Short mmCIF file of C-alpha atoms in Angstrom, two decimals:
data_model
loop_
_atom_site.label_atom_id
_atom_site.label_comp_id
_atom_site.label_asym_id
_atom_site.label_seq_id
_atom_site.Cartn_x
_atom_site.Cartn_y
_atom_site.Cartn_z
CA MET A 1 141.48 73.86 55.33
CA GLY A 2 138.97 75.10 58.47
CA ILE A 3 135.91 77.22 57.67
CA ILE A 4 138.00 80.00 58.80
CA LYS A 5 142.09 80.66 58.90
CA ALA A 6 143.78 83.90 59.61
CA VAL A 7 147.30 83.91 58.22
CA GLN A 8 149.54 86.49 59.84
CA LEU A 9 146.49 88.60 60.18
CA ALA A 10 147.57 92.44 61.09
CA PHE A 11 145.23 95.73 61.44
CA GLU A 12 146.23 99.06 62.07
CA TYR A 13 144.15 101.83 63.21
CA ILE A 14 145.41 105.24 61.79
CA ARG A 15 144.34 108.17 63.87
CA ARG A 16 144.89 111.74 62.11
CA ASP A 17 144.09 114.90 63.09
CA GLU A 18 141.87 117.58 61.79
CA ASP A 19 144.23 118.42 58.56
CA GLY A 20 144.49 114.91 57.96
CA ASN A 21 148.14 114.05 58.80
CA VAL A 22 148.93 110.95 60.80
CA GLU A 23 148.85 111.60 64.67
CA GLY A 24 149.57 107.66 65.75
CA ILE A 25 149.13 104.18 64.33
CA THR A 26 147.34 101.66 66.76
CA ARG A 27 148.32 97.98 65.75
CA ALA A 28 145.00 96.54 66.86
CA ILE A 29 145.62 93.31 65.40
CA ASP A 30 149.42 91.96 65.36
CA GLY A 31 149.96 88.98 63.40
CA VAL A 32 147.30 86.35 64.24
CA ASP A 33 147.04 83.01 62.93
CA LEU A 34 144.14 80.89 63.57
CA GLU A 35 142.08 77.90 62.23
CA ILE A 36 138.58 77.15 63.26
CA LYS A 37 137.00 73.95 61.96
CA GLU A 38 133.42 73.55 60.92
CA GLY A 39 130.98 72.85 63.67
CA GLN A 40 132.88 74.12 66.31
CA PHE A 41 131.90 76.29 69.57
CA ILE A 42 134.97 78.57 69.89
CA ALA A 43 135.48 81.50 72.36
CA VAL A 44 137.63 84.37 71.80
CA LEU A 45 138.47 86.00 75.37
CA GLY A 46 140.23 89.23 75.92
CA HIS A 47 139.95 92.26 78.29
CA ASN A 48 138.97 95.66 76.60
CA GLY A 49 141.25 97.08 73.46
CA SER A 50 142.62 93.51 73.49
CA GLY A 51 141.93 93.16 69.63
CA LYS A 52 139.02 90.76 69.99
CA SER A 53 136.38 93.00 68.62
CA THR A 54 138.89 94.01 65.80
CA LEU A 55 139.46 90.72 65.14
CA ALA A 56 135.60 89.72 64.53
CA LYS A 57 135.20 92.37 62.29
CA HIS A 58 137.72 90.58 59.87
CA LEU A 59 135.79 87.59 59.86
CA ASN A 60 133.38 88.78 57.89
CA ALA A 61 135.06 91.55 55.89
CA LEU A 62 133.74 94.34 57.54
CA LEU A 63 137.58 95.39 57.90
CA HIS A 64 140.23 95.20 55.77
CA PRO A 65 143.23 93.64 56.77
CA THR A 66 146.38 95.84 56.70
CA GLU A 67 148.73 92.33 56.45
CA GLY A 68 148.09 88.79 55.89
CA THR A 69 144.68 87.79 55.33
CA VAL A 70 141.41 85.65 56.37
CA TYR A 71 140.14 82.78 54.38
CA VAL A 72 136.30 82.33 55.29
CA ASP A 73 135.19 79.05 54.04
CA GLY A 74 138.04 79.40 51.37
CA LYS A 75 137.22 82.92 50.23
CA ASP A 76 140.07 85.16 50.56
CA VAL A 77 138.67 88.58 52.51
CA ARG A 78 140.61 90.91 50.42
CA GLU A 79 138.73 89.98 47.29
CA ALA A 80 136.05 93.01 46.57
CA ASP A 81 133.94 90.78 44.84
CA LYS A 82 133.75 87.91 47.41
CA VAL A 83 132.54 90.37 50.26
CA TRP A 84 129.01 89.66 49.79
CA GLU A 85 129.55 85.97 49.85
CA ILE A 86 131.62 86.03 53.00
CA ARG A 87 129.26 87.94 54.69
CA GLN A 88 126.61 85.43 54.00
CA THR A 89 128.51 82.51 55.04
CA ALA A 90 129.91 84.52 58.22
CA GLY A 91 126.91 86.25 59.84
CA MET A 92 127.45 88.45 62.83
CA VAL A 93 125.73 89.69 65.85
CA PHE A 94 126.66 92.96 67.66
CA GLN A 95 126.91 94.16 71.02
CA ASN A 96 124.08 96.73 71.42
CA PRO A 97 120.89 95.05 70.64
CA ASP A 98 119.00 98.28 69.94
CA ASN A 99 121.29 99.39 66.85
CA GLN A 100 121.41 96.45 64.86
CA ILE A 101 117.57 95.68 64.68
CA ILE A 102 116.27 97.65 61.48
CA GLY A 103 112.64 96.28 61.47
CA GLN A 104 109.72 98.01 63.16
CA VAL A 105 108.21 94.43 63.53
CA VAL A 106 110.12 91.12 64.78
CA GLU A 107 109.26 89.32 61.66
CA GLU A 108 110.30 92.08 59.42
CA ASP A 109 113.59 92.51 60.95
CA VAL A 110 114.42 88.62 60.54
CA GLY A 111 113.40 88.85 56.84
CA PHE A 112 116.06 91.68 56.43
CA GLY A 113 118.94 89.70 55.56
CA PRO A 114 117.12 87.24 52.98
CA GLU A 115 115.60 90.53 51.37
CA ASN A 116 119.01 91.66 50.87
CA LEU A 117 120.07 88.47 49.41
CA GLY A 118 117.49 88.42 46.87
CA VAL A 119 115.45 85.21 48.16
CA GLU A 120 111.82 84.94 47.00
CA THR A 121 109.01 85.91 49.31
CA LYS A 122 107.74 82.42 49.63
CA GLU A 123 111.05 81.20 50.94
CA ILE A 124 111.87 84.68 53.31
CA TRP A 125 108.48 83.58 55.09
CA GLU A 126 109.72 80.10 55.73
CA ARG A 127 113.05 80.97 56.63
CA VAL A 128 111.44 83.71 59.19
CA GLU A 129 109.69 80.96 60.50
CA GLU A 130 112.44 78.47 60.87
CA SER A 131 114.64 81.16 62.18
CA LEU A 132 112.45 82.28 65.14
CA LYS A 133 111.39 79.37 66.10
CA ALA A 134 115.02 77.95 66.37
CA VAL A 135 115.64 81.25 68.85
CA GLY A 136 112.36 80.40 70.58
CA MET A 137 111.01 84.12 69.53
CA TYR A 138 108.13 82.74 67.17
CA GLU A 139 105.34 83.86 69.30
CA TYR A 140 106.89 87.49 69.78
CA ARG A 141 106.82 87.69 65.46
CA LYS A 142 104.18 90.48 65.53
CA HIS A 143 106.05 92.64 67.98
CA SER A 144 107.70 95.58 68.15
CA PRO A 145 111.28 95.29 68.79
CA ASN A 146 111.15 98.45 71.19
CA LYS A 147 108.61 96.27 73.55
CA LEU A 148 111.03 93.46 73.99
CA SER A 149 113.90 92.86 76.71
CA GLY A 150 117.52 92.93 75.79
CA GLY A 151 117.87 89.17 75.84
CA GLN A 152 115.13 88.69 73.62
CA LYS A 153 116.31 91.41 71.30
CA GLN A 154 119.50 90.03 70.91
CA ARG A 155 117.62 86.53 70.12
CA VAL A 156 115.86 88.21 67.36
CA SER A 157 119.38 89.64 65.99
CA ILE A 158 120.71 85.98 66.06
CA ALA A 159 117.36 84.97 63.95
CA GLY A 160 117.96 87.70 61.53
CA VAL A 161 121.78 86.04 60.76
CA ILE A 162 120.31 82.73 60.82
CA ALA A 163 117.86 83.54 58.24
CA MET A 164 120.41 84.22 55.71
CA HIS A 165 121.38 80.49 56.22
CA PRO A 166 125.22 81.05 57.43
CA LYS A 167 127.77 78.29 57.92
CA CYS A 168 129.31 80.67 60.82
CA ILE A 169 127.83 83.14 63.37
CA ILE A 170 130.23 85.40 65.02
CA LEU A 171 128.69 86.99 68.29
CA ASP A 172 130.31 90.12 69.20
CA GLU A 173 130.02 90.33 72.95
CA PRO A 174 126.37 89.85 72.46
CA THR A 175 125.56 89.49 76.14
CA ALA A 176 127.69 92.83 77.24
CA MET A 177 124.58 94.92 77.49
CA LEU A 178 122.48 92.36 79.17
CA ASP A 179 121.25 91.27 82.57
CA PRO A 180 122.24 87.67 83.81
CA ASN A 181 118.94 86.49 82.57
CA GLY A 182 119.23 87.94 79.22
CA ARG A 183 122.89 86.58 79.22
CA LYS A 184 121.88 82.91 79.90
CA GLU A 185 119.10 83.35 77.26
CA VAL A 186 121.52 84.28 74.55
CA LEU A 187 123.87 81.99 75.57
CA ARG A 188 121.49 78.95 75.40
CA ALA A 189 120.32 80.31 71.71
CA ALA A 190 123.97 80.12 70.49
CA ARG A 191 124.79 76.69 72.31
CA ALA A 192 121.51 75.37 70.56
CA LEU A 193 122.66 76.56 67.10
CA ASN A 194 126.03 74.68 67.21
CA GLN A 195 124.55 71.62 68.50
CA VAL A 196 121.22 71.27 66.55
CA GLU A 197 121.96 73.18 63.58
CA GLY A 198 125.46 72.43 63.40
CA ILE A 199 126.51 76.23 62.66
CA THR A 200 129.88 76.92 63.82
CA VAL A 201 129.96 79.67 66.44
CA ILE A 202 132.30 82.20 67.44
CA LEU A 203 131.69 83.98 70.84
CA ILE A 204 133.70 87.03 71.72
CA THR A 205 133.44 87.65 75.32
CA HIS A 206 135.16 88.83 78.35
CA TYR A 207 133.06 86.76 80.72
CA MET A 208 134.82 83.46 81.74
CA GLU A 209 131.70 81.74 82.91
CA GLU A 210 130.50 81.64 79.02
CA VAL A 211 133.75 80.00 77.68
CA ILE A 212 133.10 76.71 79.84
CA HIS A 213 131.30 75.12 77.21
CA ALA A 214 133.12 75.85 74.26
CA ASP A 215 135.33 73.69 72.21
CA LYS A 216 138.43 75.46 71.93
CA VAL A 217 139.35 78.89 73.66
CA PHE A 218 141.59 81.66 72.17
CA VAL A 219 142.80 84.46 74.68
CA MET A 220 143.88 87.85 73.22
CA ASP A 221 146.12 90.47 74.59
CA GLN A 222 147.61 93.35 72.56
CA GLY A 223 146.60 91.96 69.26
CA LYS A 224 147.93 88.85 69.62
CA VAL A 225 146.56 85.20 70.78
CA VAL A 226 148.46 84.71 73.94
CA LEU A 227 146.93 81.64 74.81
CA GLN A 228 144.93 78.70 73.15
CA GLY A 229 143.31 75.45 73.79
CA THR A 230 140.39 73.91 75.55
CA PRO A 231 138.32 75.46 78.42
CA ARG A 232 140.30 73.29 80.99
CA GLU A 233 143.94 73.66 79.52
CA ILE A 234 143.06 77.42 79.48
CA PHE A 235 141.70 77.48 83.13
CA THR A 236 144.96 75.47 84.51
CA ARG A 237 146.81 78.45 83.97
CA VAL A 238 145.32 80.40 86.51
CA GLU A 239 148.72 82.82 87.08
CA GLU A 240 148.89 83.78 83.49
CA LEU A 241 145.33 84.57 83.22
CA ARG A 242 145.56 86.97 85.92
CA LYS A 243 148.65 88.57 84.13
CA LEU A 244 146.47 89.02 81.36
CA ARG A 245 143.81 90.91 83.71
CA LEU A 246 141.17 87.70 83.18
CA ASP A 247 139.50 86.46 86.10
CA VAL A 248 138.91 82.77 85.89
CA PRO A 249 135.39 81.52 87.04
CA GLN A 250 134.70 81.23 90.82
CA VAL A 251 134.79 77.66 90.84
CA THR A 252 137.99 77.23 89.27
CA GLU A 253 139.48 79.91 91.31
CA LEU A 254 138.55 78.20 94.52
CA ALA A 255 140.13 74.80 93.45
CA TYR A 256 143.30 76.66 92.48
CA GLU A 257 143.58 78.23 95.71
CA LEU A 258 142.62 74.85 97.68
CA LYS A 259 145.63 73.22 95.56
CA LYS A 260 148.08 75.84 96.37
CA ALA A 261 147.02 75.45 99.92
CA GLY A 262 148.24 71.93 99.80
CA LEU A 263 145.05 69.93 99.05
CA ASP A 264 144.89 67.35 96.27
CA VAL A 265 142.50 68.74 93.88
CA PRO A 266 142.89 68.02 90.00
CA GLU A 267 143.69 71.17 87.85
CA GLY A 268 141.28 73.08 85.52
CA ILE A 269 138.16 72.37 87.42
CA LEU A 270 135.28 73.88 85.74
CA THR A 271 132.10 73.47 87.44
CA LYS A 272 130.65 73.12 90.94
CA GLU A 273 129.79 69.27 90.38
CA GLU A 274 133.40 68.68 89.40
CA LEU A 275 134.63 70.50 92.64
CA VAL A 276 132.07 68.69 94.70
CA GLU A 277 133.34 65.08 93.38
CA ALA A 278 136.86 66.08 94.08
CA LEU A 279 136.27 66.96 97.45
CA LYS A 280 134.40 63.94 98.00
CA SER A 281 137.18 61.87 96.81
CA LEU A 282 139.69 63.48 98.96
CA LYS A 283 137.86 62.78 101.86
CA LYS A 284 137.65 58.86 101.50
CA MET B 1 106.31 108.63 79.90
CA LEU B 2 107.89 109.43 76.43
CA LYS B 3 107.96 105.84 75.61
CA ASP B 4 104.18 105.45 75.71
CA ILE B 5 103.63 107.82 72.69
CA THR B 6 102.73 106.01 69.51
CA LEU B 7 103.84 107.26 66.05
CA GLY B 8 101.31 108.59 64.00
CA GLN B 9 98.05 107.80 65.13
CA TYR B 10 97.37 104.10 63.61
CA TYR B 11 94.06 102.81 65.30
CA GLN B 12 94.09 98.87 65.30
CA THR B 13 91.35 97.03 64.05
CA GLU B 14 89.88 94.75 61.17
CA SER B 15 88.41 96.74 58.54
CA LEU B 16 87.52 96.87 54.74
CA ILE B 17 89.57 100.27 55.02
CA HIS B 18 92.56 98.96 56.79
CA ARG B 19 93.26 96.00 54.27
CA LEU B 20 93.13 97.86 51.47
CA ASP B 21 96.47 98.60 49.61
CA PRO B 22 98.58 101.73 51.16
CA ARG B 23 98.86 102.72 47.74
CA VAL B 24 94.97 102.71 46.82
CA LYS B 25 94.95 104.85 50.13
CA LEU B 26 97.60 107.33 49.19
CA VAL B 27 95.99 108.18 45.72
CA GLY B 28 92.28 107.93 47.09
CA THR B 29 93.19 110.63 49.94
CA ILE B 30 94.90 112.79 47.14
CA CYS B 31 92.08 112.81 44.73
CA TYR B 32 89.78 113.59 47.44
CA ILE B 33 91.61 116.61 48.46
CA ILE B 34 91.73 117.63 44.88
CA SER B 35 87.91 116.85 44.49
CA LEU B 36 87.39 119.28 47.41
CA PHE B 37 88.87 122.10 45.49
CA LEU B 38 87.24 121.57 42.36
CA VAL B 39 83.95 121.59 43.49
CA ASN B 40 82.17 124.86 44.14
CA LYS B 41 78.44 124.16 44.73
CA ILE B 42 76.48 122.90 47.66
CA GLN B 43 75.44 119.51 45.57
CA GLY B 44 79.33 118.85 45.34
CA TYR B 45 80.14 118.87 49.18
CA VAL B 46 77.16 116.72 49.69
CA ILE B 47 78.47 114.47 47.72
CA ALA B 48 82.00 114.59 49.25
CA LEU B 49 80.18 114.33 52.66
CA ILE B 50 78.40 110.82 51.77
CA PHE B 51 81.52 109.72 50.50
CA LEU B 52 83.50 110.73 53.63
CA ALA B 53 80.67 108.93 55.94
CA ILE B 54 80.70 105.97 54.09
CA ILE B 55 84.48 105.57 54.52
CA ILE B 56 84.76 106.59 58.07
CA ARG B 57 81.79 103.71 58.43
CA LEU B 58 83.27 101.20 56.46
CA SER B 59 86.90 101.96 58.76
CA LYS B 60 85.63 100.96 62.02
CA VAL B 61 87.63 104.09 63.34
CA PRO B 62 85.28 105.43 66.23
CA PHE B 63 84.51 109.23 64.87
CA LYS B 64 86.06 110.83 67.74
CA PHE B 65 89.54 109.87 66.72
CA MET B 66 89.29 111.72 63.50
CA VAL B 67 87.91 114.68 65.38
CA LYS B 68 91.20 114.40 67.22
CA GLY B 69 93.14 115.93 64.29
CA MET B 70 90.63 118.65 64.27
CA LYS B 71 91.65 120.22 67.23
CA ALA B 72 95.17 120.77 66.23
CA ILE B 73 94.38 123.40 63.13
CA LEU B 74 91.12 124.83 64.85
CA PHE B 75 93.18 127.88 64.97
CA LEU B 76 94.01 128.06 61.32
CA LEU B 77 90.60 126.85 60.75
CA LEU B 78 89.00 129.81 62.74
CA LEU B 79 91.52 132.21 61.38
CA THR B 80 90.73 131.45 57.47
CA VAL B 81 86.91 131.92 58.20
CA VAL B 82 87.40 135.26 60.01
CA PHE B 83 89.75 136.59 57.17
CA ASN B 84 87.24 135.66 54.48
CA LEU B 85 84.39 136.76 56.21
CA PHE B 86 85.54 140.25 56.62
CA LEU B 87 88.03 140.67 53.57
CA THR B 88 85.87 139.63 50.78
CA PRO B 89 84.48 142.41 48.89
CA GLY B 90 81.16 142.30 47.11
CA GLU B 91 77.46 143.17 48.32
CA THR B 92 77.34 144.43 51.74
CA LEU B 93 75.33 142.53 54.58
CA ILE B 94 75.84 143.77 57.55
CA SER B 95 78.42 146.43 58.42
CA ILE B 96 79.66 147.22 61.95
CA TRP B 97 82.21 150.17 62.46
CA LYS B 98 84.75 149.57 60.14
CA LEU B 99 84.01 145.72 59.47
CA THR B 100 81.53 144.72 56.82
CA ILE B 101 80.46 141.23 56.18
CA THR B 102 79.61 140.50 52.39
CA LYS B 103 77.13 138.13 51.25
CA GLU B 104 80.37 136.78 49.02
CA GLY B 105 82.11 136.67 52.43
CA VAL B 106 79.50 134.46 54.31
CA ARG B 107 79.95 131.97 51.05
CA VAL B 108 83.46 131.74 50.97
CA ALA B 109 84.15 131.46 54.44
CA MET B 110 81.76 128.55 54.84
CA LEU B 111 83.37 127.15 51.84
CA MET B 112 86.51 127.37 53.42
CA ALA B 113 85.55 125.97 56.55
CA VAL B 114 83.96 122.89 54.92
CA ARG B 115 87.01 122.28 52.65
CA LEU B 116 89.64 122.31 55.63
CA SER B 117 87.63 120.15 58.07
CA PHE B 118 86.80 117.35 55.36
CA LEU B 119 90.41 117.88 54.05
CA ILE B 120 91.77 117.28 57.67
CA ILE B 121 88.99 114.06 58.31
CA GLY B 122 89.99 112.70 54.97
CA SER B 123 93.50 112.49 55.49
CA SER B 124 93.25 111.43 58.90
CA VAL B 125 91.23 108.53 57.65
CA MET B 126 94.48 107.25 55.95
CA THR B 127 96.67 107.57 58.74
CA LEU B 128 94.36 105.95 60.99
CA THR B 129 93.63 103.28 58.90
CA THR B 130 97.33 102.65 57.66
CA THR B 131 100.40 101.88 59.62
CA PRO B 132 103.24 104.22 59.39
CA ASN B 133 105.35 101.15 57.71
CA HIS B 134 103.03 100.35 55.16
CA LEU B 135 102.65 103.85 54.12
CA THR B 136 106.27 104.25 53.52
CA ASP B 137 106.11 101.22 51.36
CA GLY B 138 103.26 102.54 49.54
CA MET B 139 105.17 105.45 48.66
CA GLU B 140 108.25 103.67 47.91
CA LYS B 141 106.17 101.72 45.16
CA LEU B 142 104.10 104.59 43.79
CA LEU B 143 107.13 106.88 43.32
CA ASN B 144 109.41 104.44 41.81
CA PRO B 145 108.55 105.57 38.45
CA LEU B 146 111.29 108.29 39.35
CA ARG B 147 113.91 106.11 39.98
CA LYS B 148 114.56 106.76 36.21
CA LEU B 149 115.27 110.48 36.92
CA LYS B 150 117.82 109.30 39.48
CA VAL B 151 115.74 110.32 42.41
CA PRO B 152 116.85 107.57 45.44
CA VAL B 153 113.42 106.62 45.97
CA HIS B 154 114.27 103.29 47.54
CA GLU B 155 116.91 105.21 50.07
CA ILE B 156 114.46 107.53 51.02
CA SER B 157 111.93 105.29 51.70
CA MET B 158 114.74 103.27 53.92
CA MET B 159 115.67 106.31 55.58
CA MET B 160 111.90 107.08 56.82
CA SER B 161 111.50 103.72 58.25
CA ILE B 162 114.56 103.74 59.70
CA ALA B 163 113.60 106.96 61.66
CA LEU B 164 110.35 105.47 62.31
CA ARG B 165 111.96 102.78 64.36
CA PHE B 166 114.54 105.02 66.22
CA ILE B 167 112.34 107.63 67.14
CA PRO B 168 111.02 106.00 70.38
CA ILE B 169 114.41 104.84 71.18
CA LEU B 170 115.91 108.44 70.54
CA MET B 171 112.85 109.47 72.99
CA GLU B 172 114.06 107.34 75.68
CA GLU B 173 117.62 108.53 75.41
CA THR B 174 116.12 112.05 75.67
CA ASP B 175 114.49 111.13 78.81
CA LYS B 176 117.41 109.36 80.20
CA ILE B 177 119.71 112.13 79.46
CA MET B 178 117.38 114.87 80.62
CA LYS B 179 117.48 113.01 84.21
CA ALA B 180 120.80 112.67 84.11
CA GLN B 181 121.43 116.18 83.74
CA ILE B 182 118.79 117.55 86.42
CA ALA B 183 120.28 114.84 88.69
CA ARG B 184 123.53 117.30 88.20
CA GLY B 185 121.40 120.13 88.80
CA ALA B 186 120.65 121.29 85.14
CA ASP B 187 117.56 123.64 85.04
CA PHE B 188 115.07 123.10 82.25
CA GLU B 189 111.87 124.74 83.45
CA SER B 190 112.61 128.23 84.59
CA GLY B 191 113.77 131.78 82.66
CA ASN B 192 112.67 132.87 79.50
CA LEU B 193 112.74 131.47 76.19
CA ILE B 194 116.21 132.26 75.59
CA LYS B 195 117.68 131.06 78.91
CA LYS B 196 115.45 128.00 78.35
CA ALA B 197 116.77 127.36 74.51
CA LYS B 198 120.49 127.72 76.22
CA ALA B 199 119.44 124.93 78.80
CA LEU B 200 119.00 122.69 75.97
CA VAL B 201 122.46 122.49 74.80
CA PRO B 202 123.48 120.12 77.47
CA LEU B 203 120.52 117.93 76.27
CA LEU B 204 120.90 117.87 72.54
CA VAL B 205 125.02 117.44 72.43
CA PRO B 206 124.89 114.20 74.20
CA LEU B 207 121.97 112.94 72.09
CA PHE B 208 123.46 113.89 68.75
CA ILE B 209 126.69 112.43 69.76
CA SER B 210 124.67 109.38 70.76
CA ALA B 211 122.45 109.26 67.57
CA PHE B 212 125.63 109.28 65.56
CA ARG B 213 127.32 106.47 67.23
CA ARG B 214 124.13 104.43 66.88
CA ALA B 215 124.10 105.48 62.71
CA ASN B 216 127.34 104.26 62.88
CA ASP B 217 126.27 100.80 64.45
CA LEU B 218 123.36 100.65 62.55
CA ALA B 219 125.18 100.96 59.14
CA MET B 220 127.53 98.38 59.97
CA ALA B 221 124.93 95.75 61.12
CA MET B 222 123.04 96.54 57.88
CA GLU B 223 126.06 96.15 55.82
CA ALA B 224 127.06 92.82 57.87
CA ARG B 225 123.69 91.88 56.81
CA CYS B 226 124.16 92.02 53.10
CA TYR B 227 122.47 95.33 52.70
CA ARG B 228 123.71 97.01 49.32
CA GLY B 229 120.54 99.20 48.48
CA GLY B 230 117.46 98.63 46.34
CA GLU B 231 118.91 96.61 43.71
CA PHE B 232 118.83 92.66 43.79
CA ARG B 233 116.38 93.28 46.77
CA THR B 234 113.26 90.98 47.15
CA LYS B 235 110.37 92.05 49.63
CA MET B 236 109.25 90.01 52.12
CA LYS B 237 105.69 91.74 52.08
CA PRO B 238 105.41 92.67 48.26
CA LEU B 239 102.44 95.32 47.59
CA ILE B 240 100.30 93.15 45.35
CA TYR B 241 97.18 94.48 43.97
CA GLN B 242 93.98 92.37 45.13
CA ARG B 243 90.62 92.58 43.82
CA ALA B 244 89.23 94.75 46.25
CA ASP B 245 92.00 97.22 45.64
CA ARG B 246 91.03 97.24 41.81
CA LEU B 247 87.26 97.94 43.02
CA ALA B 248 88.43 100.78 45.45
CA TYR B 249 90.10 102.54 42.39
CA LEU B 250 86.81 102.17 40.18
CA ILE B 251 84.64 103.55 43.09
CA LEU B 252 87.01 106.61 43.08
CA ILE B 253 86.95 107.11 39.66
CA ILE B 254 83.26 107.14 39.59
CA TYR B 255 83.19 109.45 42.70
CA LEU B 256 85.60 111.72 41.01
CA VAL B 257 83.12 111.85 37.92
CA ILE B 258 79.83 112.30 40.11
CA CYS B 259 81.46 114.99 41.83
CA PHE B 260 82.93 116.86 39.17
CA LEU B 261 79.56 116.72 37.09
CA ALA B 262 77.36 117.89 40.02
CA GLY B 263 79.79 120.19 41.84
CA ARG B 264 80.89 122.62 38.84
#
C-alpha cells in the first residue's frame, strides 16, 4: 500500500442557520479514490471550490471524513488515537504565511513542532539546524518572521514541518499569496525536499506551471478526481482542461494551437526547449 | 509607520544583566519594589539608589532610555507630590490663603516622588534588558506551581506570546484598512469625540473579522503541527539557572537584608 490511500472518500459541509437547523449540505468531496506512492512528487490541480483543499485537510486528519476513509502510512484517519502520529507523518503547509508562523524568531518557530512532539532539547536544536539548511534559511535563524518576504516565510513554514521528520508533506496552495519570485523559491525548496530528502510531496495548486515537474497529477472538479496521469498525459487533453476552467501552460497551448492549425508537432509539450526542438525538426 | 514600532522597549546589547535568567529579573524587580515601600528612612533610599545605580551600570543601557519611562508618569508623579504636600496634616510650615504646607507633607511628598521614580526606573531596567518572549517564558515557569490549582499557566503564556507575535501584523492590517477606507471617503480626523469614535466602526469591523479568520487559520496550523497543550511538551530553550543567576539571588537577599536593617 502506498503512503497515502483514499478509499471512496466523501466529505460534506453542513450549513446551519442561527437556530442550528440544517440549511443545506455541500458535498465538497465526492467519492475520491487515490493512491500515492512513497517518494513521489504529486500535484493536485483544480479551480477554486473543486474540493482540493478539503482533500488536503483529510490527509493529515484535520477533517473527519463523512464517508470512506484515508490511510496515511497504513493508519486510518478515523481512529482518534492515531491522529498525532498521522499529523507527524503527513505535515502540512498552508496558504497564508502569516497565519501559520507561531514563533517570534525564525528558529523558535521551526522548533515548535519538535517541542510539541516532546523531542529532547539537544535534538530540537539539531533538527532546527538541518531543516533551516534544507530550505536555505539558516542565516535568517535569528530574524523576526515579520521582517521576511512571503517566499521566505513559506520556506520557514516548510522547515517547521520538516523538523518534525514527516514522510510526506502536503503543501496547500503555498504560493497563492506570493509574487513570482517567492513562488519560484518555494517550489525550488519543495522539489529539493523531494529529490534530496526523498520526502513525498503533495502540492495543491491552481498554477499549471507548478505541476510540470510532478510525477503524477490529479485534477479535481466538483469534489471528484476527473483526470489523473503524468503531466504530459494531462496536458495533451487541452479541450477537457478548458472545460474544467483550467489553463494549460502557455507553451503547451501554443503547441496545441499549432497542431490544430495543421503543423506536425507532438502532443503534450511542456517546456519551451521541447517546442523549439519540435519546430526545428519540423523545418528539416 | 505603524510597522516600525518595537514592542516593549527591549534594548539590544550584551551585558551581565541581559544574560540573567528572566525569572531572576522578575523576582528581583518585585523584591526591589517591595523594598522601596518597606523602608522609610533616608539611609534606606540611599542604599536603594546605590543598588539601582550599580544595576543600571551593569546593564549597559544608556540612562536616557530609563528616563523615557518616567515621561509617561510625570503627570501622576506631580499629582501625587502636590496632593501629599498640601493635604498631609501636621506642623504648619508655610500657609498661603487656604493652602498649608506642613513639615510632614514635605517629607511624605518627597518620599513618594523618590519611591515612584525608583519604581519606574527599576522596572524599566527589567523590560529594557529582557525580550517580551523571555519574560513570558519566565512568567510561565515562575507561575508553574499554580497549575496544581488548575490555573492554565501554559495556555496563558502561549496566548501572550501569540498576541505579541500578531500585534505587528494586526497593526499593519489596521494601516491597510484605514487607507482603504480613506480611499473610499472615510473621515477619521474631523469631528468631536463621539463622531470620531463612530468613524472607527468601519475600521474595527473588518479588523475583527480578519483577526478571527487569522485565529482560525493559526489554530489549524498549530494542530497540524501536533500542538496539544502544555503536556508532553519539551522546550527548545529551557530556562536553567546558571551560576550567575544563583549569585544574583544571593546579592538580592543581601540587598534586602541591608535595606531592611538600615532603612527601618
